[in-house]
CSV table of C-alpha atoms in Angstrom, one decimal:
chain,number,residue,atom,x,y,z
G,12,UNK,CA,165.4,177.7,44.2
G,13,UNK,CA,161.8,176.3,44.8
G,14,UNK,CA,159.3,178.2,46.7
G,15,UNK,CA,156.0,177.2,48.1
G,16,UNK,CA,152.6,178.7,48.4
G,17,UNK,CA,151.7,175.9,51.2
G,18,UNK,CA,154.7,174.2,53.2
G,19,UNK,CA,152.4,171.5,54.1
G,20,UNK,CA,149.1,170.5,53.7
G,21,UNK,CA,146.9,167.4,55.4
G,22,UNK,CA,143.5,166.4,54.3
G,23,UNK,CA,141.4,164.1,56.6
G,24,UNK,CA,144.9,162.8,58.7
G,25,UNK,CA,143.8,160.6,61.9
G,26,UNK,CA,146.1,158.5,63.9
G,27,UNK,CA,144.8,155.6,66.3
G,28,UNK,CA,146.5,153.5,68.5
G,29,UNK,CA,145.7,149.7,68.7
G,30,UNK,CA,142.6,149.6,71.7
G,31,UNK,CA,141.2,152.3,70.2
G,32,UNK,CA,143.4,155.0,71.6
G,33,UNK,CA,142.8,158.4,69.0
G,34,UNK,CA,144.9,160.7,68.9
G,35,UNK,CA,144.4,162.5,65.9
G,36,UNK,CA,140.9,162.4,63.8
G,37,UNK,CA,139.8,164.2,60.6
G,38,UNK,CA,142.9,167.1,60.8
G,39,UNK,CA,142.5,169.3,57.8
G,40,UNK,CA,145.3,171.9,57.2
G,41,UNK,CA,147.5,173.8,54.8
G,42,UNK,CA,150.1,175.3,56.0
G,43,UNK,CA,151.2,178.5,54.5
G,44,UNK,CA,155.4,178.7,53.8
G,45,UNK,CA,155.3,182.3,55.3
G,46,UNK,CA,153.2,181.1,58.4
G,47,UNK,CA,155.3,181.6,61.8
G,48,UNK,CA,153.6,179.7,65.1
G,49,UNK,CA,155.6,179.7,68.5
G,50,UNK,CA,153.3,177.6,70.8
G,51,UNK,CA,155.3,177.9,74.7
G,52,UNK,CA,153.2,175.2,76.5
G,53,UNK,CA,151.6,173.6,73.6
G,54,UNK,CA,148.4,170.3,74.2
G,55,UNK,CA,150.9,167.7,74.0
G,56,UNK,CA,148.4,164.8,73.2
G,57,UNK,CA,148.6,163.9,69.7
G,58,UNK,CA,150.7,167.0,69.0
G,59,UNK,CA,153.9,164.6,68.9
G,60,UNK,CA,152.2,162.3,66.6
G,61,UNK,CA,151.4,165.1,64.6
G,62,UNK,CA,155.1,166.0,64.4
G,63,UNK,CA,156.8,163.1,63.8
G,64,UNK,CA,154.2,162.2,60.5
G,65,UNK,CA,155.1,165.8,59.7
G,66,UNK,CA,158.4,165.2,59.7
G,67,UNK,CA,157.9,162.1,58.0
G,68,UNK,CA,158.9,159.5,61.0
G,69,UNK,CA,155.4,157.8,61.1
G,70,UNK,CA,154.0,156.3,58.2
G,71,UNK,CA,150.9,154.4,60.1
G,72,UNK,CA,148.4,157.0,60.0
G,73,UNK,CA,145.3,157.3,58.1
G,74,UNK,CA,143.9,160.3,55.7
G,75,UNK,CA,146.8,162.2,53.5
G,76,UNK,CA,149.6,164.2,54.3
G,77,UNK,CA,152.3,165.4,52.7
G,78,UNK,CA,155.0,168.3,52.0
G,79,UNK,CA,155.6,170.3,49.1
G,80,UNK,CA,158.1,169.1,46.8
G,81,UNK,CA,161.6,169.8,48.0
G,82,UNK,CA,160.3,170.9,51.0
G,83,UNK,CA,163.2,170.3,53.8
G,84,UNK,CA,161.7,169.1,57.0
G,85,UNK,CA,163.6,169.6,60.5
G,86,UNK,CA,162.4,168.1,63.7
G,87,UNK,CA,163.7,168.3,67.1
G,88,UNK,CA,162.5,165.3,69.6
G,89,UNK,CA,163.0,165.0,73.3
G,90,UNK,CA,165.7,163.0,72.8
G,91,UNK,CA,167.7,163.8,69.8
G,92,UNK,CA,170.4,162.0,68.2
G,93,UNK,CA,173.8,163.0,67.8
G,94,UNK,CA,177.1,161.4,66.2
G,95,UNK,CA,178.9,160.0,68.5
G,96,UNK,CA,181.6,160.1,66.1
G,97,UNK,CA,181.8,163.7,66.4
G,98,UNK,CA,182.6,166.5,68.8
G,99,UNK,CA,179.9,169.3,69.9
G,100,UNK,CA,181.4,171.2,67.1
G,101,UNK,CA,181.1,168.6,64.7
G,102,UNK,CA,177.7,168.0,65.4
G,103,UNK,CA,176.8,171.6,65.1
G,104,UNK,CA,178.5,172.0,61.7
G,105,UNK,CA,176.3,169.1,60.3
G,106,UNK,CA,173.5,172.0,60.2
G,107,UNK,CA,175.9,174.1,57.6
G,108,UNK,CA,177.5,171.4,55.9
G,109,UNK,CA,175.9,172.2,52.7
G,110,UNK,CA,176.5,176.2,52.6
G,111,UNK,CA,180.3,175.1,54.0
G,112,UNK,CA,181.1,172.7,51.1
G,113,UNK,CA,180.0,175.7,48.7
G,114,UNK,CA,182.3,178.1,50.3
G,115,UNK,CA,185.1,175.3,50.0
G,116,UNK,CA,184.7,175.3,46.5
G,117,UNK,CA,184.4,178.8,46.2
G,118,UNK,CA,187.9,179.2,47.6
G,119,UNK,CA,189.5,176.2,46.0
G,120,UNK,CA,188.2,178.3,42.4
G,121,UNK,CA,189.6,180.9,43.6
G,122,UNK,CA,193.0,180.0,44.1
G,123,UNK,CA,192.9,178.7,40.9
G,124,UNK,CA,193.1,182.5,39.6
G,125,UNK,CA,196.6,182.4,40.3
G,126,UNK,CA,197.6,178.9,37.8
G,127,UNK,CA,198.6,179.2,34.4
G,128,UNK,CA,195.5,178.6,32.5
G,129,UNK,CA,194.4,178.7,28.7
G,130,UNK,CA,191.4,180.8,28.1
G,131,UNK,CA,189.0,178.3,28.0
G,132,UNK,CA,190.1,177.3,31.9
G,133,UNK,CA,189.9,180.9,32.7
G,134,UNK,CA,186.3,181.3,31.6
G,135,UNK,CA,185.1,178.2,33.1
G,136,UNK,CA,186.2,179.2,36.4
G,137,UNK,CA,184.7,182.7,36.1
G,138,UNK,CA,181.2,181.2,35.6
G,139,UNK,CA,181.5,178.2,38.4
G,140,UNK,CA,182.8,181.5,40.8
G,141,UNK,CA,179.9,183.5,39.8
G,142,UNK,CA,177.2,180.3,40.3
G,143,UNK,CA,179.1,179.7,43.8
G,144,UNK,CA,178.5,183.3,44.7
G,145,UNK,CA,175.2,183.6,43.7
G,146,UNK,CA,174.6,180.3,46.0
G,147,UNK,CA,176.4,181.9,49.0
G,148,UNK,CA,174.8,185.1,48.9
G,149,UNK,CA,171.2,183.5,48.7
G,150,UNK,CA,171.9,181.3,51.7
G,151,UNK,CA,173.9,184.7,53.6
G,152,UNK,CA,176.6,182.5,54.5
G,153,UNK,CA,179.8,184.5,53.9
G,154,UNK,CA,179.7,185.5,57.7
G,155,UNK,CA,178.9,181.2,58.5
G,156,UNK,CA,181.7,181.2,61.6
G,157,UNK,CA,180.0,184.3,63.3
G,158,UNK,CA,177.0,182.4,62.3
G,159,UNK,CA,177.7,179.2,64.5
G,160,UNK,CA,179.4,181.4,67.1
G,161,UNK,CA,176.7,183.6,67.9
G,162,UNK,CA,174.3,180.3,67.9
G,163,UNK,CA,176.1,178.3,69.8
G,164,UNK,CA,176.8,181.0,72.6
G,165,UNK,CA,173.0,182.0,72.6
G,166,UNK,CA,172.0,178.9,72.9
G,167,UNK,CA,174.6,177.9,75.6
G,168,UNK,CA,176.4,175.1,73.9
G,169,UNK,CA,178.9,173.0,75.7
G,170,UNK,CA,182.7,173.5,74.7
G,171,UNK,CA,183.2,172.9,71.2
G,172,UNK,CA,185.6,170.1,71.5
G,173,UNK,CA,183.1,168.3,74.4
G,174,UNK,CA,182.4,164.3,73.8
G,175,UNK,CA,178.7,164.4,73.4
G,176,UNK,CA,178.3,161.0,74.4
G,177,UNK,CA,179.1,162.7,78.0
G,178,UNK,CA,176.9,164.9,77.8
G,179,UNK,CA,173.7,165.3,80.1
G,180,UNK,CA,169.9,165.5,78.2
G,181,UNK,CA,169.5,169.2,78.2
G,182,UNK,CA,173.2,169.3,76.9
G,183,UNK,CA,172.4,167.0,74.0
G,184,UNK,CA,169.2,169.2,73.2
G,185,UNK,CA,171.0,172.8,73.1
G,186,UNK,CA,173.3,170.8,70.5
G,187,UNK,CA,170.5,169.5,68.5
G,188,UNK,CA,168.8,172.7,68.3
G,189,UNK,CA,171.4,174.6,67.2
G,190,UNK,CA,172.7,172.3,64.9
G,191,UNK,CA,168.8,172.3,63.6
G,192,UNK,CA,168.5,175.8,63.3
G,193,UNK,CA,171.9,176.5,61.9
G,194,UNK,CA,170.4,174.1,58.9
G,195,UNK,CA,167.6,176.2,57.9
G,196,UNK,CA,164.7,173.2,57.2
G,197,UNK,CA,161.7,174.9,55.1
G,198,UNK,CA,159.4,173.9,58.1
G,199,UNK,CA,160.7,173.8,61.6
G,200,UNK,CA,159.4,171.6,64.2
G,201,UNK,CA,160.1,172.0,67.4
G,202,UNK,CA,159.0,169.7,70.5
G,203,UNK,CA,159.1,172.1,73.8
G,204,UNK,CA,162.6,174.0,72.2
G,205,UNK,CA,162.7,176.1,75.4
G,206,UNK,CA,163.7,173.1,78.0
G,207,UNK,CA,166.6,173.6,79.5
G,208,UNK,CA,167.2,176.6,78.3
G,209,UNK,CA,168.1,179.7,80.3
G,210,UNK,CA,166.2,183.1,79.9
G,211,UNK,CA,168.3,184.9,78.0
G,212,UNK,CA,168.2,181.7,75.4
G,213,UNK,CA,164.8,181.6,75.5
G,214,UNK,CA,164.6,185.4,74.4
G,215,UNK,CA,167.5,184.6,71.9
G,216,UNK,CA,165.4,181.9,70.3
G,217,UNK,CA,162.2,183.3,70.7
G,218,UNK,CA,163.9,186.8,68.4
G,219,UNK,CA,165.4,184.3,66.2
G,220,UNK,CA,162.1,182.3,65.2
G,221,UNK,CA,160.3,185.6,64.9
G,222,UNK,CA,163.4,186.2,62.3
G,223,UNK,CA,163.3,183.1,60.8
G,224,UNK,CA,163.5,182.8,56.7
G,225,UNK,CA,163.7,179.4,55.2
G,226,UNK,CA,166.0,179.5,52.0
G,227,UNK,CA,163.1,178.4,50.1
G,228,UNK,CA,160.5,180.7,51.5
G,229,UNK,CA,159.2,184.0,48.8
């Protein structure tokens, strides 16, 4: 697994709107992969620009700016999308999609233990089990379905099985960021995380981000 002395890094990045509107002049940074900011009431002119080119949304912008290679990016708006297709659950287990189909696998290999199998069978499966646990115990997710519970009750989630098409704005956001978090992107941007969000939430999340290890971080 990739890791990365800078996360991202921008060299002479400006944004301007037609009119002459600038947002965003000359920004020159490098982001270090172990750096941890929590801004509460951040400057919000040109910091949502800044974000969504970050996150690699906008592509009008001047200057250069980019993310290390492999670098996974995760970016929650003020208005997040969710599948309508899916339940509150659903939506949530988009963010652990990848560490659940590994654990699949892992079981389905494991069953396999029990078949009649020639030697060669027996020792293919012994090394794909020991790559799959090796993959699960880098990304901790043996305990994934405390995981997700825990998140979802910190963060106040509605019922699992709630229609988030129904849901109100603040609903749809305590979703989204869980589902977000749950995914573990190697740089996390967040746009006000704490609306809507109770106090005992907010402490929850603010723990959490002072917690918080990417998968790709050293």
């Amino acid at each position: 697994m990739a890791s990365y002395q800078y996360v991202y890094v921008m060299k002479g990045l400006s944004k301007a709107y037609p009119g002459g509107k600038t947002v965003l002049k000359d920004v020159l940074a490098q982001l270090p992969a172990r750096r941890k900011d929590w801004r509460d009431r951040p400057e919000r002119r040109g910091e949502i620009d800044l974000m969504k080119i970050m996150a690699g949304l906008d592509k009008e912008y001047g200057g250069e700016a980019w993310a290390a290679e492999g670098a996974k990016m995760g970016y929650l708006s003020q208005e997040p999308y969710l599948d309508p297709a899916k339940d509150v659950f659903g939506n949530v287990m988009d963010g652990v999609k990848e560490i659940k189909s590994i654990l699949d696998r892992f079981e389905a290999v494991s069953a396999r233990f029990g078949e009649d199998l020639t030697d060669d069978e027996m020792n293919a499966l012994i090394a794909e089990q020991a790559e799959l646990q090796e993959k699960i115990d880098v990304m901790d997710g043996w305990d994934l379905d405390r995981t997700v519970d825990i998140a979802m009750d910190a963060l106040r989630c509605p019922p699992r099985d709630a229609d988030v098409t129904k849901l109100s704005g603040g609903e749809r956001r305590r979703v989204a960021l869980c589902r977000l978090l749950l995914e573990k992107p190697d740089l996390l941007l967040l746009d006000e995380p704490t609306n809507h969000l109770d106090a005992e939430s907010v402490a929850w999340l603010e723990r959490f981000l002072h917690d918080y290890k990417a998968p790709s971080w050293p």
